[in-house]
Amino acid sequence: MQLKFPEGFLFGTATSAHQVEGENRWNDWWYYEEIGRLPHKSGRACNSWEMYGRDVDLMAGLGYGAYRFSIEWSRIFPEEGKPNEGALMHYQRMIDLLNERGITPMLTLHHFTLPMWFAAKGGFERKENLEYWGRYVELIAETLEGVKLVATFNEPMVYVVASYVDGTWPPFTKNPLKAEKVAANLIRAHAMAYEALHGRFRVGIVKNRPYFVPASESERDRKAAEEVDHTFNRAIIDGILTGRFKGFLRSFDVPVSGLDWLGMNYYNIMRVRAVRNPFRRFVVEDADVGRKTDMGWSVYPRGIYEGLRAFSEYALPIYVTENGIATLDDEWRVEFIVRHLQYVHRALEEGVDVRGYFYWSLLDNYEWAEGFRPRFGLIEVNYDTFERRPRRSAYVYGGIARERTIREGLVEGYGLKL
Ligand code: FCB
């Protein structure tokens, strides 16, 4: 049976500035890459700062109807207090070009990187620093046109955990007390952005939502999985909507603001095991349910459905803002897309208000601490010549996008029996 998606449902792809633009010299990642504190240099990345026209042509030719990308704050404010108009115009041109080609733009204001001068002041660790974020957001609100969908933060909890709990990302801090303070400040920053942007834009936030399962049937593992699900998947959204953020150790009062939509990034299934250890209550690891991707992640398509069901409790429009696989086996990519979309379709049939799906990623790109090895792209990038070559999956996904349908042959050949 073929699967039809509703009219207006967006089929797009996603990227982020630092991962594709290249030469992002003014942010904290670049700094730590240069001094060797991060294992891989982003360098010219995909050279998309220069080649964005080509990228948009490819999207249009392939039939993709939406594009989620991020604005690099450090390009807009390479130095404190001095906006770079050229950079703003660059993003405006991108938006215009997308619209001309019938591709709906979705912007992300923060996708992990910080202007170096802002990081040097302590970044989001200090409440006093939020005024700088406010200026950036106001400038965006005053200038950019032709775009409706804006996400304030990409995966705020991933940022907090990687940067302040695990300490694997800048600023390499391992301090849960600081981590939850940063999380509370991100909620405050969201509130500022919501106030500045809401009305002219439809403002959302993008949450990474792994599917957490208990490692065993024991009561302790079950409780631990629930706690992780609450803290990682829900606490920030609840904080935004209720004014009370329940962190890792303490609770914080934050301004009540709003969300016009919710973004969900879904990649994987993880299991949670309770442990007795003075420093931690649980361990979270890959659930190990079969073949692993080049990120070492298990694939579990049903998790996207579980996530959409869970998020539907907020009664907001939902976009799947990222979903993708790192592999050189492009047939597996086709299977991955078909199976996840089958479950998105099922959620829609059950009345969940899903408005779109963005595959991560349009292009192979710089995968943070993993560098260029993982290949997430529908389009292969040659990092020496920057030549782009659509993989077969790019055309298959284009067919789905253009027809808003997964044809019977695809469901039969690659799908699951739901
Ligand atoms: C998400 C990030 C994105 C990309 C994918 C693989 O967590 O938002 O930048 O790295 O994972």
PDB file of C-alpha atoms in Angstrom, residues 7-280:
ATOM      1  CA  GLU A   7      -1.036  18.674   1.580  1.00  0.00           C
ATOM      2  CA  GLY A   8       1.341  21.285   2.984  1.00  0.00           C
ATOM      3  CA  PHE A   9       3.476  18.689   4.751  1.00  0.00           C
ATOM      4  CA  LEU A  10       7.081  19.816   4.335  1.00  0.00           C
ATOM      5  CA  PHE A  11       9.736  17.439   3.087  1.00  0.00           C
ATOM      6  CA  GLY A  12      13.131  19.034   3.553  1.00  0.00           C
ATOM      7  CA  THR A  13      16.707  18.613   4.618  1.00  0.00           C
ATOM      8  CA  ALA A  14      18.795  20.180   7.384  1.00  0.00           C
ATOM      9  CA  THR A  15      22.307  21.514   7.946  1.00  0.00           C
ATOM     10  CA  SER A  16      24.012  23.889  10.352  1.00  0.00           C
ATOM     11  CA  ALA A  17      26.346  26.775   9.633  1.00  0.00           C
ATOM     12  CA  HIS A  18      29.550  25.527  11.215  1.00  0.00           C
ATOM     13  CA  GLN A  19      29.136  22.094   9.700  1.00  0.00           C
ATOM     14  CA  VAL A  20      28.832  23.227   6.084  1.00  0.00           C
ATOM     15  CA  GLU A  21      29.859  26.855   5.561  1.00  0.00           C
ATOM     16  CA  GLY A  22      33.598  26.644   6.080  1.00  0.00           C
ATOM     17  CA  GLU A  23      36.019  29.252   7.409  1.00  0.00           C
ATOM     18  CA  ASN A  24      33.912  30.011  10.436  1.00  0.00           C
ATOM     19  CA  ARG A  25      36.846  31.686  12.126  1.00  0.00           C
ATOM     20  CA  TRP A  26      35.067  33.741  14.716  1.00  0.00           C
ATOM     21  CA  ASN A  27      33.525  31.071  16.907  1.00  0.00           C
ATOM     22  CA  ASP A  28      34.633  28.964  19.856  1.00  0.00           C
ATOM     23  CA  TRP A  29      34.736  25.704  17.875  1.00  0.00           C
ATOM     24  CA  TRP A  30      37.157  27.178  15.355  1.00  0.00           C
ATOM     25  CA  TYR A  31      39.356  28.422  18.170  1.00  0.00           C
ATOM     26  CA  TYR A  32      39.553  25.027  19.867  1.00  0.00           C
ATOM     27  CA  GLU A  33      40.034  23.282  16.523  1.00  0.00           C
ATOM     28  CA  GLU A  34      42.993  25.542  15.782  1.00  0.00           C
ATOM     29  CA  ILE A  35      44.716  25.015  19.118  1.00  0.00           C
ATOM     30  CA  GLY A  36      44.236  21.260  18.796  1.00  0.00           C
ATOM     31  CA  ARG A  37      41.847  20.883  21.684  1.00  0.00           C
ATOM     32  CA  LEU A  38      39.252  19.431  19.300  1.00  0.00           C
ATOM     33  CA  PRO A  39      40.358  16.424  17.258  1.00  0.00           C
ATOM     34  CA  HIS A  40      39.264  17.676  13.817  1.00  0.00           C
ATOM     35  CA  LYS A  41      39.422  20.985  11.999  1.00  0.00           C
ATOM     36  CA  SER A  42      36.343  22.143  10.132  1.00  0.00           C
ATOM     37  CA  GLY A  43      38.470  24.164   7.681  1.00  0.00           C
ATOM     38  CA  ARG A  44      36.530  24.875   4.518  1.00  0.00           C
ATOM     39  CA  ALA A  45      33.893  22.282   5.498  1.00  0.00           C
ATOM     40  CA  CYS A  46      31.599  21.946   2.438  1.00  0.00           C
ATOM     41  CA  ASN A  47      32.430  25.465   1.278  1.00  0.00           C
ATOM     42  CA  SER A  48      28.721  26.233   1.412  1.00  0.00           C
ATOM     43  CA  TRP A  49      29.286  29.858   2.371  1.00  0.00           C
ATOM     44  CA  GLU A  50      30.425  30.288  -1.213  1.00  0.00           C
ATOM     45  CA  MET A  51      28.481  27.477  -2.823  1.00  0.00           C
ATOM     46  CA  TYR A  52      25.046  27.976  -1.275  1.00  0.00           C
ATOM     47  CA  GLY A  53      23.590  28.797  -4.698  1.00  0.00           C
ATOM     48  CA  ARG A  54      24.690  25.416  -5.941  1.00  0.00           C
ATOM     49  CA  ASP A  55      23.217  23.758  -2.842  1.00  0.00           C
ATOM     50  CA  VAL A  56      19.874  25.460  -3.413  1.00  0.00           C
ATOM     51  CA  ASP A  57      19.938  24.413  -7.088  1.00  0.00           C
ATOM     52  CA  LEU A  58      20.509  20.840  -6.035  1.00  0.00           C
ATOM     53  CA  MET A  59      17.653  20.932  -3.534  1.00  0.00           C
ATOM     54  CA  ALA A  60      15.308  22.425  -6.103  1.00  0.00           C
ATOM     55  CA  GLY A  61      16.350  19.933  -8.769  1.00  0.00           C
ATOM     56  CA  LEU A  62      15.865  17.021  -6.422  1.00  0.00           C
ATOM     57  CA  GLY A  63      12.425  18.233  -5.407  1.00  0.00           C
ATOM     58  CA  TYR A  64      12.977  19.088  -1.752  1.00  0.00           C
ATOM     59  CA  GLY A  65      10.416  21.545  -0.446  1.00  0.00           C
ATOM     60  CA  ALA A  66      12.070  22.920   2.697  1.00  0.00           C
ATOM     61  CA  TYR A  67      15.512  23.677   4.094  1.00  0.00           C
ATOM     62  CA  ARG A  68      16.520  24.064   7.717  1.00  0.00           C
ATOM     63  CA  PHE A  69      19.817  25.887   8.214  1.00  0.00           C
ATOM     64  CA  SER A  70      21.383  27.957  10.939  1.00  0.00           C
ATOM     65  CA  ILE A  71      22.579  31.519  11.170  1.00  0.00           C
ATOM     66  CA  GLU A  72      26.103  31.793  12.454  1.00  0.00           C
ATOM     67  CA  TRP A  73      25.950  34.345  15.269  1.00  0.00           C
ATOM     68  CA  SER A  74      29.714  34.806  15.092  1.00  0.00           C
ATOM     69  CA  ARG A  75      29.465  35.931  11.475  1.00  0.00           C
ATOM     70  CA  ILE A  76      26.807  38.488  12.361  1.00  0.00           C
ATOM     71  CA  PHE A  77      28.809  39.680  15.374  1.00  0.00           C
ATOM     72  CA  PRO A  78      32.440  38.723  14.738  1.00  0.00           C
ATOM     73  CA  GLU A  79      33.297  41.349  17.338  1.00  0.00           C
ATOM     74  CA  GLU A  80      31.324  42.543  20.289  1.00  0.00           C
ATOM     75  CA  GLY A  81      28.845  45.279  19.395  1.00  0.00           C
ATOM     76  CA  LYS A  82      29.731  45.510  15.689  1.00  0.00           C
ATOM     77  CA  PRO A  83      27.285  43.753  13.431  1.00  0.00           C
ATOM     78  CA  ASN A  84      28.506  42.664  10.026  1.00  0.00           C
ATOM     79  CA  GLU A  85      25.889  43.751   7.531  1.00  0.00           C
ATOM     80  CA  GLY A  86      27.432  41.751   4.731  1.00  0.00           C
ATOM     81  CA  ALA A  87      26.814  38.543   6.656  1.00  0.00           C
ATOM     82  CA  LEU A  88      23.226  39.506   7.345  1.00  0.00           C
ATOM     83  CA  MET A  89      22.722  40.230   3.662  1.00  0.00           C
ATOM     84  CA  HIS A  90      24.223  36.887   2.805  1.00  0.00           C
ATOM     85  CA  TYR A  91      21.570  35.090   4.853  1.00  0.00           C
ATOM     86  CA  GLN A  92      18.857  37.303   3.394  1.00  0.00           C
ATOM     87  CA  ARG A  93      20.002  36.331  -0.106  1.00  0.00           C
ATOM     88  CA  MET A  94      19.847  32.688   0.864  1.00  0.00           C
ATOM     89  CA  ILE A  95      16.296  33.090   2.149  1.00  0.00           C
ATOM     90  CA  ASP A  96      15.270  34.941  -1.015  1.00  0.00           C
ATOM     91  CA  LEU A  97      16.814  32.320  -3.236  1.00  0.00           C
ATOM     92  CA  LEU A  98      15.078  29.508  -1.373  1.00  0.00           C
ATOM     93  CA  ASN A  99      11.734  31.262  -1.686  1.00  0.00           C
ATOM     94  CA  GLU A 100      12.280  31.888  -5.390  1.00  0.00           C
ATOM     95  CA  ARG A 101      12.813  28.175  -5.853  1.00  0.00           C
ATOM     96  CA  GLY A 102       9.740  27.251  -3.842  1.00  0.00           C
ATOM     97  CA  ILE A 103      11.710  25.944  -0.871  1.00  0.00           C
ATOM     98  CA  THR A 104      10.419  26.888   2.583  1.00  0.00           C
ATOM     99  CA  PRO A 105      13.247  28.163   4.808  1.00  0.00           C
ATOM    100  CA  MET A 106      13.521  27.316   8.498  1.00  0.00           C
ATOM    101  CA  LEU A 107      16.163  29.162  10.525  1.00  0.00           C
ATOM    102  CA  THR A 108      18.005  28.096  13.649  1.00  0.00           C
ATOM    103  CA  LEU A 109      19.536  30.924  15.670  1.00  0.00           C
ATOM    104  CA  HIS A 110      21.919  28.849  17.762  1.00  0.00           C
ATOM    105  CA  HIS A 111      23.364  25.544  16.608  1.00  0.00           C
ATOM    106  CA  PHE A 112      26.087  24.810  19.189  1.00  0.00           C
ATOM    107  CA  THR A 113      28.685  27.476  18.314  1.00  0.00           C
ATOM    108  CA  LEU A 114      29.290  30.816  20.074  1.00  0.00           C
ATOM    109  CA  PRO A 115      31.109  33.943  18.973  1.00  0.00           C
ATOM    110  CA  MET A 116      34.571  33.661  20.522  1.00  0.00           C
ATOM    111  CA  TRP A 117      34.233  36.991  22.358  1.00  0.00           C
ATOM    112  CA  PHE A 118      30.963  35.787  23.896  1.00  0.00           C
ATOM    113  CA  ALA A 119      32.506  32.451  24.901  1.00  0.00           C
ATOM    114  CA  ALA A 120      35.407  34.356  26.486  1.00  0.00           C
ATOM    115  CA  LYS A 121      32.932  36.218  28.688  1.00  0.00           C
ATOM    116  CA  GLY A 122      31.600  32.885  29.946  1.00  0.00           C
ATOM    117  CA  GLY A 123      28.942  32.339  27.272  1.00  0.00           C
ATOM    118  CA  PHE A 124      25.597  31.198  28.606  1.00  0.00           C
ATOM    119  CA  GLU A 125      27.078  30.433  32.024  1.00  0.00           C
ATOM    120  CA  ARG A 126      26.397  34.011  33.096  1.00  0.00           C
ATOM    121  CA  LYS A 127      22.979  35.545  33.165  1.00  0.00           C
ATOM    122  CA  GLU A 128      24.510  39.011  32.615  1.00  0.00           C
ATOM    123  CA  ASN A 129      25.676  37.833  29.191  1.00  0.00           C
ATOM    124  CA  LEU A 130      22.157  37.304  27.920  1.00  0.00           C
ATOM    125  CA  GLU A 131      21.956  40.937  26.832  1.00  0.00           C
ATOM    126  CA  TYR A 132      24.396  40.136  23.987  1.00  0.00           C
ATOM    127  CA  TRP A 133      22.161  37.324  22.821  1.00  0.00           C
ATOM    128  CA  GLY A 134      19.273  39.780  23.032  1.00  0.00           C
ATOM    129  CA  ARG A 135      21.016  42.169  20.649  1.00  0.00           C
ATOM    130  CA  TYR A 136      21.671  39.423  18.138  1.00  0.00           C
ATOM    131  CA  VAL A 137      18.080  38.261  18.258  1.00  0.00           C
ATOM    132  CA  GLU A 138      16.690  41.771  17.919  1.00  0.00           C
ATOM    133  CA  LEU A 139      18.847  42.438  14.911  1.00  0.00           C
ATOM    134  CA  ILE A 140      17.506  39.283  13.277  1.00  0.00           C
ATOM    135  CA  ALA A 141      13.953  40.281  14.180  1.00  0.00           C
ATOM    136  CA  GLU A 142      14.418  43.721  12.614  1.00  0.00           C
ATOM    137  CA  THR A 143      16.136  42.677   9.422  1.00  0.00           C
ATOM    138  CA  LEU A 144      15.343  39.248   8.033  1.00  0.00           C
ATOM    139  CA  GLU A 145      12.316  38.859   5.797  1.00  0.00           C
ATOM    140  CA  GLY A 146      10.712  36.071   3.863  1.00  0.00           C
ATOM    141  CA  VAL A 147      10.934  33.488   6.589  1.00  0.00           C
ATOM    142  CA  LYS A 148       8.362  32.311   9.096  1.00  0.00           C
ATOM    143  CA  LEU A 149       9.795  29.315  10.915  1.00  0.00           C
ATOM    144  CA  VAL A 150      12.520  30.164  13.416  1.00  0.00           C
ATOM    145  CA  ALA A 151      14.052  27.866  16.019  1.00  0.00           C
ATOM    146  CA  THR A 152      15.826  29.555  18.892  1.00  0.00           C
ATOM    147  CA  PHE A 153      18.095  26.715  19.998  1.00  0.00           C
ATOM    148  CA  ASN A 154      19.178  23.464  18.434  1.00  0.00           C
ATOM    149  CA  GLU A 155      19.255  20.654  20.970  1.00  0.00           C
ATOM    150  CA  PRO A 156      19.811  22.748  24.098  1.00  0.00           C
ATOM    151  CA  MET A 157      20.210  19.643  26.276  1.00  0.00           C
ATOM    152  CA  VAL A 158      22.779  18.064  23.969  1.00  0.00           C
ATOM    153  CA  TYR A 159      24.736  21.300  24.141  1.00  0.00           C
ATOM    154  CA  VAL A 160      24.500  21.408  27.937  1.00  0.00           C
ATOM    155  CA  VAL A 161      25.470  17.762  28.416  1.00  0.00           C
ATOM    156  CA  ALA A 162      28.298  17.654  25.865  1.00  0.00           C
ATOM    157  CA  SER A 163      29.758  21.013  26.894  1.00  0.00           C
ATOM    158  CA  TYR A 164      29.149  21.044  30.664  1.00  0.00           C
ATOM    159  CA  VAL A 165      28.534  17.482  31.900  1.00  0.00           C
ATOM    160  CA  ASP A 166      30.617  15.169  29.712  1.00  0.00           C
ATOM    161  CA  GLY A 167      33.002  17.976  28.853  1.00  0.00           C
ATOM    162  CA  THR A 168      33.712  16.702  25.344  1.00  0.00           C
ATOM    163  CA  TRP A 169      32.704  19.935  23.575  1.00  0.00           C
ATOM    164  CA  PRO A 170      33.781  23.536  24.230  1.00  0.00           C
ATOM    165  CA  PRO A 171      34.296  24.746  26.903  1.00  0.00           C
ATOM    166  CA  PHE A 172      35.133  21.175  28.087  1.00  0.00           C
ATOM    167  CA  THR A 173      33.588  21.572  31.503  1.00  0.00           C
ATOM    168  CA  LYS A 174      32.438  18.749  33.772  1.00  0.00           C
ATOM    169  CA  ASN A 175      30.241  20.397  36.295  1.00  0.00           C
ATOM    170  CA  PRO A 176      26.561  19.489  36.692  1.00  0.00           C
ATOM    171  CA  LEU A 177      25.905  22.556  38.848  1.00  0.00           C
ATOM    172  CA  LYS A 178      27.146  24.806  36.089  1.00  0.00           C
ATOM    173  CA  ALA A 179      25.389  22.684  33.476  1.00  0.00           C
ATOM    174  CA  GLU A 180      21.947  23.208  34.923  1.00  0.00           C
ATOM    175  CA  LYS A 181      22.634  26.909  35.308  1.00  0.00           C
ATOM    176  CA  VAL A 182      23.455  27.076  31.620  1.00  0.00           C
ATOM    177  CA  ALA A 183      20.241  25.182  30.837  1.00  0.00           C
ATOM    178  CA  ALA A 184      18.214  27.675  32.881  1.00  0.00           C
ATOM    179  CA  ASN A 185      19.921  30.535  31.033  1.00  0.00           C
ATOM    180  CA  LEU A 186      19.076  28.964  27.683  1.00  0.00           C
ATOM    181  CA  ILE A 187      15.425  28.968  28.744  1.00  0.00           C
ATOM    182  CA  ARG A 188      15.767  32.662  29.643  1.00  0.00           C
ATOM    183  CA  ALA A 189      17.414  33.267  26.283  1.00  0.00           C
ATOM    184  CA  HIS A 190      14.574  31.464  24.558  1.00  0.00           C
ATOM    185  CA  ALA A 191      12.115  33.718  26.364  1.00  0.00           C
ATOM    186  CA  MET A 192      13.962  36.837  25.152  1.00  0.00           C
ATOM    187  CA  ALA A 193      13.942  35.541  21.608  1.00  0.00           C
ATOM    188  CA  TYR A 194      10.310  34.568  21.817  1.00  0.00           C
ATOM    189  CA  GLU A 195       9.399  38.046  22.872  1.00  0.00           C
ATOM    190  CA  ALA A 196      11.430  39.680  20.118  1.00  0.00           C
ATOM    191  CA  LEU A 197      10.342  37.356  17.326  1.00  0.00           C
ATOM    192  CA  HIS A 198       6.898  35.989  18.054  1.00  0.00           C
ATOM    193  CA  GLY A 199       4.259  37.514  15.825  1.00  0.00           C
ATOM    194  CA  ARG A 200       6.365  38.180  12.767  1.00  0.00           C
ATOM    195  CA  PHE A 201       7.828  34.689  13.035  1.00  0.00           C
ATOM    196  CA  ARG A 202       6.650  31.337  14.270  1.00  0.00           C
ATOM    197  CA  VAL A 203       9.086  30.535  17.015  1.00  0.00           C
ATOM    198  CA  GLY A 204       9.996  27.044  18.155  1.00  0.00           C
ATOM    199  CA  ILE A 205      12.796  25.094  19.731  1.00  0.00           C
ATOM    200  CA  VAL A 206      14.531  21.987  18.425  1.00  0.00           C
ATOM    201  CA  LYS A 207      14.891  19.133  20.874  1.00  0.00           C
ATOM    202  CA  ASN A 208      16.972  16.044  20.431  1.00  0.00           C
ATOM    203  CA  ARG A 209      14.749  13.184  21.565  1.00  0.00           C
ATOM    204  CA  PRO A 210      16.423   9.804  21.899  1.00  0.00           C
ATOM    205  CA  TYR A 211      14.110   6.932  22.750  1.00  0.00           C
ATOM    206  CA  PHE A 212      15.202   5.888  26.247  1.00  0.00           C
ATOM    207  CA  VAL A 213      14.377   2.402  27.462  1.00  0.00           C
ATOM    208  CA  PRO A 214      15.214   0.741  30.789  1.00  0.00           C
ATOM    209  CA  ALA A 215      18.122  -1.726  30.591  1.00  0.00           C
ATOM    210  CA  SER A 216      16.065  -4.323  32.436  1.00  0.00           C
ATOM    211  CA  GLU A 217      12.617  -4.767  33.872  1.00  0.00           C
ATOM    212  CA  SER A 218      13.797  -3.898  37.353  1.00  0.00           C
ATOM    213  CA  GLU A 219      12.065  -1.072  39.154  1.00  0.00           C
ATOM    214  CA  ARG A 220      15.354   0.793  39.557  1.00  0.00           C
ATOM    215  CA  ASP A 221      16.170   0.752  35.853  1.00  0.00           C
ATOM    216  CA  ARG A 222      12.630   1.750  35.001  1.00  0.00           C
ATOM    217  CA  LYS A 223      12.794   4.720  37.372  1.00  0.00           C
ATOM    218  CA  ALA A 224      16.189   5.719  36.026  1.00  0.00           C
ATOM    219  CA  ALA A 225      14.913   5.651  32.425  1.00  0.00           C
ATOM    220  CA  GLU A 226      11.971   7.804  33.434  1.00  0.00           C
ATOM    221  CA  GLU A 227      14.241  10.295  35.134  1.00  0.00           C
ATOM    222  CA  VAL A 228      16.541  10.522  32.121  1.00  0.00           C
ATOM    223  CA  ASP A 229      13.560  10.904  29.802  1.00  0.00           C
ATOM    224  CA  HIS A 230      12.221  13.683  31.960  1.00  0.00           C
ATOM    225  CA  THR A 231      15.484  15.586  32.324  1.00  0.00           C
ATOM    226  CA  PHE A 232      16.767  15.141  28.807  1.00  0.00           C
ATOM    227  CA  ASN A 233      13.601  15.130  26.742  1.00  0.00           C
ATOM    228  CA  ARG A 234      11.123  17.267  28.631  1.00  0.00           C
ATOM    229  CA  ALA A 235      12.573  19.546  31.334  1.00  0.00           C
ATOM    230  CA  ILE A 236      13.503  22.414  29.009  1.00  0.00           C
ATOM    231  CA  ILE A 237      10.143  22.449  27.257  1.00  0.00           C
ATOM    232  CA  ASP A 238       8.353  22.263  30.603  1.00  0.00           C
ATOM    233  CA  GLY A 239      10.517  25.106  31.889  1.00  0.00           C
ATOM    234  CA  ILE A 240       9.615  27.305  28.911  1.00  0.00           C
ATOM    235  CA  LEU A 241       5.916  26.617  29.275  1.00  0.00           C
ATOM    236  CA  THR A 242       5.563  26.655  33.076  1.00  0.00           C
ATOM    237  CA  GLY A 243       8.291  28.985  34.377  1.00  0.00           C
ATOM    238  CA  ARG A 244       9.811  26.270  36.526  1.00  0.00           C
ATOM    239  CA  PHE A 245      12.869  24.366  35.293  1.00  0.00           C
ATOM    240  CA  LYS A 246      13.738  21.130  37.084  1.00  0.00           C
ATOM    241  CA  GLY A 247      17.464  20.666  36.547  1.00  0.00           C
ATOM    242  CA  PHE A 248      19.813  17.823  37.462  1.00  0.00           C
ATOM    243  CA  LEU A 249      20.080  18.813  41.115  1.00  0.00           C
ATOM    244  CA  ARG A 250      18.018  21.937  41.704  1.00  0.00           C
ATOM    245  CA  SER A 251      14.981  23.774  40.369  1.00  0.00           C
ATOM    246  CA  PHE A 252      15.049  27.248  38.831  1.00  0.00           C
ATOM    247  CA  ASP A 253      12.508  29.986  38.304  1.00  0.00           C
ATOM    248  CA  VAL A 254      12.541  31.108  34.703  1.00  0.00           C
ATOM    249  CA  PRO A 255      10.230  33.391  32.726  1.00  0.00           C
ATOM    250  CA  VAL A 256       7.152  31.740  31.293  1.00  0.00           C
ATOM    251  CA  SER A 257       7.312  32.248  27.550  1.00  0.00           C
ATOM    252  CA  GLY A 258       5.982  30.289  24.642  1.00  0.00           C
ATOM    253  CA  LEU A 259       6.437  27.952  21.746  1.00  0.00           C
ATOM    254  CA  ASP A 260       4.605  28.139  18.429  1.00  0.00           C
ATOM    255  CA  TRP A 261       5.894  24.725  17.436  1.00  0.00           C
ATOM    256  CA  LEU A 262       8.199  21.961  18.601  1.00  0.00           C
ATOM    257  CA  GLY A 263      11.087  20.507  16.655  1.00  0.00           C
ATOM    258  CA  MET A 264      12.134  16.939  17.275  1.00  0.00           C
ATOM    259  CA  ASN A 265      15.458  15.464  16.196  1.00  0.00           C
ATOM    260  CA  TYR A 266      15.361  11.704  16.339  1.00  0.00           C
ATOM    261  CA  TYR A 267      18.306   9.390  15.751  1.00  0.00           C
ATOM    262  CA  ASN A 268      18.529   6.528  18.160  1.00  0.00           C
ATOM    263  CA  ILE A 269      17.455   4.262  20.983  1.00  0.00           C
ATOM    264  CA  MET A 270      19.396   4.261  24.254  1.00  0.00           C
ATOM    265  CA  ARG A 271      19.141   2.144  27.335  1.00  0.00           C
ATOM    266  CA  VAL A 272      19.372   3.425  30.857  1.00  0.00           C
ATOM    267  CA  ARG A 273      20.775   1.448  33.754  1.00  0.00           C
ATOM    268  CA  ALA A 274      20.622   2.533  37.384  1.00  0.00           C
ATOM    269  CA  VAL A 275      23.988   2.406  39.170  1.00  0.00           C
ATOM    270  CA  ARG A 276      25.112   2.915  42.747  1.00  0.00           C
ATOM    271  CA  ASN A 277      27.850   5.448  42.511  1.00  0.00           C
ATOM    272  CA  PRO A 278      28.360   8.577  44.604  1.00  0.00           C
ATOM    273  CA  PHE A 279      28.717  10.698  41.458  1.00  0.00           C
ATOM    274  CA  ARG A 280      26.021   9.362  39.197  1.00  0.00           C
TER     275      ARG A 280
END
